[in-house]
Coordinates of C-alpha atoms in Angstrom, one line a residue:
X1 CA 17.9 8.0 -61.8
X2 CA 20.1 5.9 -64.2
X3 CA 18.7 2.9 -64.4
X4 CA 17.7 0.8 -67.3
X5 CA 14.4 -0.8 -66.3
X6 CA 11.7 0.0 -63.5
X7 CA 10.0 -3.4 -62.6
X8 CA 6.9 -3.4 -61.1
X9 CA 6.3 -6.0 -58.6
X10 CA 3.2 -6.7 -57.0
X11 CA 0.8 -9.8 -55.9
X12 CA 0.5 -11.0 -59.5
X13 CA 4.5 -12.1 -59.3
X14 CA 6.4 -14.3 -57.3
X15 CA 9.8 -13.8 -56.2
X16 CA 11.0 -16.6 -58.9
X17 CA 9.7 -14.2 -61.5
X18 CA 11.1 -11.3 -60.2
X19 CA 14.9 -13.1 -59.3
X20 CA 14.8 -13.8 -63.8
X21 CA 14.0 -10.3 -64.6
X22 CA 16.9 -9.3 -62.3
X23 CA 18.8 -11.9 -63.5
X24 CA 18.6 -10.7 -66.9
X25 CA 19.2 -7.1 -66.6
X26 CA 22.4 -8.2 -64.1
X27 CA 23.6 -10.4 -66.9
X28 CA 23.2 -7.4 -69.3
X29 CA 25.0 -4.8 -66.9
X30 CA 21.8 -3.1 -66.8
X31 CA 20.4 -2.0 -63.0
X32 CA 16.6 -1.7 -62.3
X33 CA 14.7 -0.1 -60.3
X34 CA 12.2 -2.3 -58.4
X35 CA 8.9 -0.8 -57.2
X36 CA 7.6 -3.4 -54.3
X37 CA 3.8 -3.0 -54.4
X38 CA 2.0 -3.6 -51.0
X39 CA 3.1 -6.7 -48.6
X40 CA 2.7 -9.4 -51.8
X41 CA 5.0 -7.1 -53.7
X42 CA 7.0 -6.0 -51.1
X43 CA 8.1 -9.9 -50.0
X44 CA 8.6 -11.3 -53.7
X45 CA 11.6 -8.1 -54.4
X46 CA 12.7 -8.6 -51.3
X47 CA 13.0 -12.4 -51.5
X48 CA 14.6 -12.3 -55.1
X49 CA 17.3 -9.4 -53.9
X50 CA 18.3 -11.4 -51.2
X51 CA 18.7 -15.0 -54.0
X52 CA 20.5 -12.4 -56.4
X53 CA 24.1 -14.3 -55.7
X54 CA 27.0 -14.5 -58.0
X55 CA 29.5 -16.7 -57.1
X56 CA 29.4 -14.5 -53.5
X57 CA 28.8 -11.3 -55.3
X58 CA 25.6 -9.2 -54.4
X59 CA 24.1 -5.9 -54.8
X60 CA 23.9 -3.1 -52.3
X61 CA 21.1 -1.7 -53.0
X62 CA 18.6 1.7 -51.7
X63 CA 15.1 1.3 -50.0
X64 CA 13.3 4.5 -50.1
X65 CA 9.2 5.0 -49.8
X66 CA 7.7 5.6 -53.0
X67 CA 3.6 7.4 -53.8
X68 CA 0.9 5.6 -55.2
X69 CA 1.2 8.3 -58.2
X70 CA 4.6 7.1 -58.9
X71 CA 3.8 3.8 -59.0
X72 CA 0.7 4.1 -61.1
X73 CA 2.7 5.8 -63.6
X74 CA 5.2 2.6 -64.5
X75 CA 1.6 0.7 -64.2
X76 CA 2.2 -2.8 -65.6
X77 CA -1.2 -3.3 -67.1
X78 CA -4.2 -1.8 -68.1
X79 CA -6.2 -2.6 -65.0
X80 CA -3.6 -2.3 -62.2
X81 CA -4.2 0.0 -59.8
X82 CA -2.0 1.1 -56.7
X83 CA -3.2 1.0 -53.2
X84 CA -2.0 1.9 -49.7
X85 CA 1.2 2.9 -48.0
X86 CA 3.5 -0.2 -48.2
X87 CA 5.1 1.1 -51.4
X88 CA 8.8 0.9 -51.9
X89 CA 11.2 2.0 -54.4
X90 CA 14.7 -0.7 -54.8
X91 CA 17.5 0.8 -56.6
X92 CA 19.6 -2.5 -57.9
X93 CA 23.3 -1.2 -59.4
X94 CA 24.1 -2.9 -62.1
X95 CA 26.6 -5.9 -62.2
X96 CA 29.7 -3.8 -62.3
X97 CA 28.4 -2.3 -59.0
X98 CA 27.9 -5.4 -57.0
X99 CA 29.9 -6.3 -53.8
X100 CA 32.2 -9.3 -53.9
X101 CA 33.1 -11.3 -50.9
X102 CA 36.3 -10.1 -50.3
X103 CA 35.0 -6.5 -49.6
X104 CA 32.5 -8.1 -47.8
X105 CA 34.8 -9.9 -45.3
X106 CA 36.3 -6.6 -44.6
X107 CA 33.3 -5.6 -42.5
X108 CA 32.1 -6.2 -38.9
X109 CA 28.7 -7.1 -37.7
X110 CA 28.4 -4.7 -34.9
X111 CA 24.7 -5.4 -33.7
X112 CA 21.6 -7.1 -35.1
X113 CA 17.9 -5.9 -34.6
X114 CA 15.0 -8.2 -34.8
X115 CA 11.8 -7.7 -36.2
X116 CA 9.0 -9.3 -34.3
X117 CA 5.0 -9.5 -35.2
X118 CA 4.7 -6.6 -32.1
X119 CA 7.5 -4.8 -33.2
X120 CA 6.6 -0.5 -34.6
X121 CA 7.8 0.9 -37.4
X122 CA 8.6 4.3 -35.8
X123 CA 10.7 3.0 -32.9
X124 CA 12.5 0.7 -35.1
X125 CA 13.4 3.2 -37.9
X126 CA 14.8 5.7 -35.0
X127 CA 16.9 3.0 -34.3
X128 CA 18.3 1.9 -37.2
X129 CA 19.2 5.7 -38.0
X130 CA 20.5 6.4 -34.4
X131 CA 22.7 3.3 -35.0
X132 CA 23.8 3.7 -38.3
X133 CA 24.4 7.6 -37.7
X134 CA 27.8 7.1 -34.8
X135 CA 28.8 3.8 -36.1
X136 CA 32.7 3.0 -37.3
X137 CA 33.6 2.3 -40.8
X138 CA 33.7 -1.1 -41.7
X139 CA 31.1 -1.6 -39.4
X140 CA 27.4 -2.6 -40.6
X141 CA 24.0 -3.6 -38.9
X142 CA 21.6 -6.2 -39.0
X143 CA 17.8 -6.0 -39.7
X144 CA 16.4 -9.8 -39.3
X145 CA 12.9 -11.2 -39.7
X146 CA 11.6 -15.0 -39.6
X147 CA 10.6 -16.6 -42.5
X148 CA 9.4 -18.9 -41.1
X149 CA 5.3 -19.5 -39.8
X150 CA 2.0 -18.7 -41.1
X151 CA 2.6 -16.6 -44.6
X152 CA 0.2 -13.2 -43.4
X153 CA 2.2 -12.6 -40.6
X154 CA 5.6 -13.7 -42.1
X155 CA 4.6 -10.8 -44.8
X156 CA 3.4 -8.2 -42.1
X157 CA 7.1 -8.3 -40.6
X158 CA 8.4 -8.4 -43.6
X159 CA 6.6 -5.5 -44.7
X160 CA 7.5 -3.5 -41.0
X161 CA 11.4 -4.5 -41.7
X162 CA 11.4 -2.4 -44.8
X163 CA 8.9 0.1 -44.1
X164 CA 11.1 1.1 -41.2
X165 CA 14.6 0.8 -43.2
X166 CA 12.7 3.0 -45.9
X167 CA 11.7 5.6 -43.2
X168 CA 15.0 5.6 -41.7
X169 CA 16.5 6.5 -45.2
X170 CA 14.4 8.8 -46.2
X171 CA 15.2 11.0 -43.4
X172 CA 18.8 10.8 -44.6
X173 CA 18.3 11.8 -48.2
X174 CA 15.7 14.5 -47.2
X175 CA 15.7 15.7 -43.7
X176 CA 12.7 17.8 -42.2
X177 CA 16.4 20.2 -41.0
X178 CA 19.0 20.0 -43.4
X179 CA 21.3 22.0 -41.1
X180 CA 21.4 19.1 -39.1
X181 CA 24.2 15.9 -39.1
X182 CA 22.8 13.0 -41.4
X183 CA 24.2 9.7 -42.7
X184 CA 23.4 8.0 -45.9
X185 CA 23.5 3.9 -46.1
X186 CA 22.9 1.5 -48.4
X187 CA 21.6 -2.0 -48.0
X188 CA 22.3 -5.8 -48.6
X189 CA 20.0 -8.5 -48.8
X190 CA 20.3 -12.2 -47.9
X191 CA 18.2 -15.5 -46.4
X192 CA 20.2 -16.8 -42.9
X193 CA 19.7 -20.0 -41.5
X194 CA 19.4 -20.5 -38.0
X195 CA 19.2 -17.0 -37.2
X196 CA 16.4 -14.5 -36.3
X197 CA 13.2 -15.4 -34.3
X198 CA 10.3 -18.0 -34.9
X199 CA 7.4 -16.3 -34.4
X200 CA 5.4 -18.8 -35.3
X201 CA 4.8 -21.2 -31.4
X202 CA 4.5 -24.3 -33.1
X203 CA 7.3 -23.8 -35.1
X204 CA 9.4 -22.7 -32.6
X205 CA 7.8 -25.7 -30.1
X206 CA 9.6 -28.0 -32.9
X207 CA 12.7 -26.4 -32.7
X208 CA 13.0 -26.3 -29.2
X209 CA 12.1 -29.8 -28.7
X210 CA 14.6 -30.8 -31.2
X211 CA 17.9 -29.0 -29.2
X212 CA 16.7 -30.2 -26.0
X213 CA 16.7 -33.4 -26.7
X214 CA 19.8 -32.9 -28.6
X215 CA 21.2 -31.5 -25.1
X216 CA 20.1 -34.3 -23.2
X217 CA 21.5 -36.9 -25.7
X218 CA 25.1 -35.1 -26.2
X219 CA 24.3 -35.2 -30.2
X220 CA 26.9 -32.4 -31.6
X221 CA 25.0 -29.5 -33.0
X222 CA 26.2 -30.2 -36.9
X223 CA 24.1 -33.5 -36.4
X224 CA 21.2 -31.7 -35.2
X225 CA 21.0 -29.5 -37.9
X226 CA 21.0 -32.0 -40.8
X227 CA 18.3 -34.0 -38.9
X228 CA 16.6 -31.2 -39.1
X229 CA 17.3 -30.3 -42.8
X230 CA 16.3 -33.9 -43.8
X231 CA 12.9 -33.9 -42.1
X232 CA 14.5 -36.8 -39.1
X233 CA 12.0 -37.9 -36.6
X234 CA 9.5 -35.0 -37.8
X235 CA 11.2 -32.1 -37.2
X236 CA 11.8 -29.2 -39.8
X237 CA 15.0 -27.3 -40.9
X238 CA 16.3 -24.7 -39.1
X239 CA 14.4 -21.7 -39.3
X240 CA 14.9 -19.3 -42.2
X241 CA 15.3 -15.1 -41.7
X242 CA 15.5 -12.7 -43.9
X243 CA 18.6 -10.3 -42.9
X244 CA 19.1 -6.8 -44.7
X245 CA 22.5 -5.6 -43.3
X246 CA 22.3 -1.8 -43.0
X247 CA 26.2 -0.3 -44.3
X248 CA 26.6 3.0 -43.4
X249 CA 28.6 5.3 -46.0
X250 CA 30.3 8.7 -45.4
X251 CA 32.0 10.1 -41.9
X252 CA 30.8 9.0 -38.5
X253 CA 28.0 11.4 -37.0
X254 CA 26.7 12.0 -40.4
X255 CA 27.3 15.6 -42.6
X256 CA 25.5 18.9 -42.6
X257 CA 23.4 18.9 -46.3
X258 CA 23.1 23.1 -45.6
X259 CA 24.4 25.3 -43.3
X260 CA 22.4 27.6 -41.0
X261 CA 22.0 31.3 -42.1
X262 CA 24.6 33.3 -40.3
X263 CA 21.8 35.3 -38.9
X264 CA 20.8 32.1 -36.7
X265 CA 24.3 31.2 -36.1
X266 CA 25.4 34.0 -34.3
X267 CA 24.3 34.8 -31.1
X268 CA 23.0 38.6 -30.0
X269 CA 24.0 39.0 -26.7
X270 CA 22.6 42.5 -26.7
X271 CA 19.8 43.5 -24.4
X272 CA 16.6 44.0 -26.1
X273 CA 15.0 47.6 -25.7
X274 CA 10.9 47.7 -25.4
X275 CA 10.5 48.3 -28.8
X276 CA 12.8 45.8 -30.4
X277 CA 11.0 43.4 -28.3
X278 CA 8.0 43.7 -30.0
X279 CA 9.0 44.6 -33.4
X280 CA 10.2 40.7 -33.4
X281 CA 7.1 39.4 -31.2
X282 CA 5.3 40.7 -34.6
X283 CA 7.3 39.5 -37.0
X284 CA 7.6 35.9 -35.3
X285 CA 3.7 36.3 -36.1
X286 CA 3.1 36.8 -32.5
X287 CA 1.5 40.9 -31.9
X288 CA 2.5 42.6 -29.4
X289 CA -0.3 43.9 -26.5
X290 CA -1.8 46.8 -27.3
X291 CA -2.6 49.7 -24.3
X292 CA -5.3 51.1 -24.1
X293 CA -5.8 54.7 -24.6
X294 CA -6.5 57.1 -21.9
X295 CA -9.0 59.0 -23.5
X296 CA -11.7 56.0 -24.0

């Protein structure tokens, strides 16, 4: 696949860990290929591709689902052992392949989706490939989870948020009909502040006391939010998400990987005789009736 080093994350490392490995490889010009290991492993890449920043420079990177076989291959240790569905392989570029702010700026946001502890996998994935499939060039969408609350179910959404971009890419790169339209994207990573949901109620209690009484008092929103950042009267920062921006790449409505056989193509206008009939009845592994003979 090209890249220099496959790094096997899982709940043994923490996304500090991970960001130094990256960090290193990036520094050597050297991209990686990060296998996130159930929802642990999963949230620590996800967390250090989204603090992989130089000075506004980050990768765009590919989420694709990856087997337990794969990932026991690259095993980091004697006794690790690879479990479940919430595998995922990360293909990092190296340094030379990052995106700078300037080509950055050049994009739109044209819609965000939010990922909520209720929200399904399936449903979500449709949409993020229905999206990115007609969308304009120079247009991207958002993918945004909470950060903030309880850590199981900050993980579990998390953990939905990629599953679902992974699905939605893999049925780009290997469609169950490759005669039909599909659209390849690539991904981008980062922590926003004051934006997604709070899933958490008491956390989003605080923050909704907090604005209120900021409403009520006429205090300008920029004062609010450093309140909030220094801990004033109680209160917490504004809540952290974690946005992957799905960029689609190629033309709009996607391209054909393989063109139908002619033979499909074409329509046969012709009417079928009797005999035709069941001659492909048969051979669509369906037999045609047989009569009876007259003489039993």
């Amino acid at each position: 696949r090209g890249f220099a080093a496959t790094i096997v994350v899982d709940g043994g490392k923490d996304e500090r860990e991970v960001l130094r490995e990256l960090w290193r490889l990036a520094m050597n010009d050297e991209g990686a290929s990060v296998l996130g290991v159930g929802q642990k492993g999963t949230y620590a890449a996800f967390a250090a591709l989204a603090g992989l920043d130089y000075k506004g420079q980050r990768p765009l990177f590919v989420v694709s689902r990856v087997s337990q076989e794969e990932v026991q291959r690259h095993a980091p240790r004697a006794n690790f052992s690879a479990y479940g569905l919430n595998n995922y392989r990360l293909e990092v570029p190296a340094f030379a392949g990052w995106e700078d702010e300037a080509a950055r700026a050049q994009r739109t946001l044209d819609s965000t989706l939010l990922v909520s502890n209720k929200t399904e996998v399936t449903p979500l994935a449709k949409a993020i490939a229905a999206r990115c499939k007609m969308m304009p060039l120079g247009r991207s969408l958002a993918v945004e989870t909470s950060l903030e609350g309880k850590v199981q179910p900050t993980r579990l959404r998390v953990s939905r948020l990629v599953h679902a971009v992974g699905r939605a890419y893999d049925w780009q790169a290997t469609p169950a009909d490759a005669t039909r339209p599909t659209r390849m994207f690539r991904c981008r990573a980062s922590i926003e502040r004051g934006a997604g949901i709070a899933d958490d109620e008491e956390e989003g209690g605080r923050i909704a006391r907090t604005l209120l009484k900021a409403a009520s008092e006429g205090t300008a929103l920029e004062g609010v939010s450093r309140a909030m950042e220094d801990g004033e009267g109680g209160e917490r920062a504004p809540p952290r998400a974690l946005r992957v921006e799905i960029i689609p790449e190629g033309p709009v409505g996607g391209t054909v990987r393989r063109e139908a056989p002619a033979a499909r193509r074409r329509e046969d206008t012709r009417t079928p005789s009797p005999g035709r009939e069941a001659e492909a009845k048969f051979r669509g592994g369906v037999r045609a009736p047989l009569r009876r003979s007259s003489r039993s």
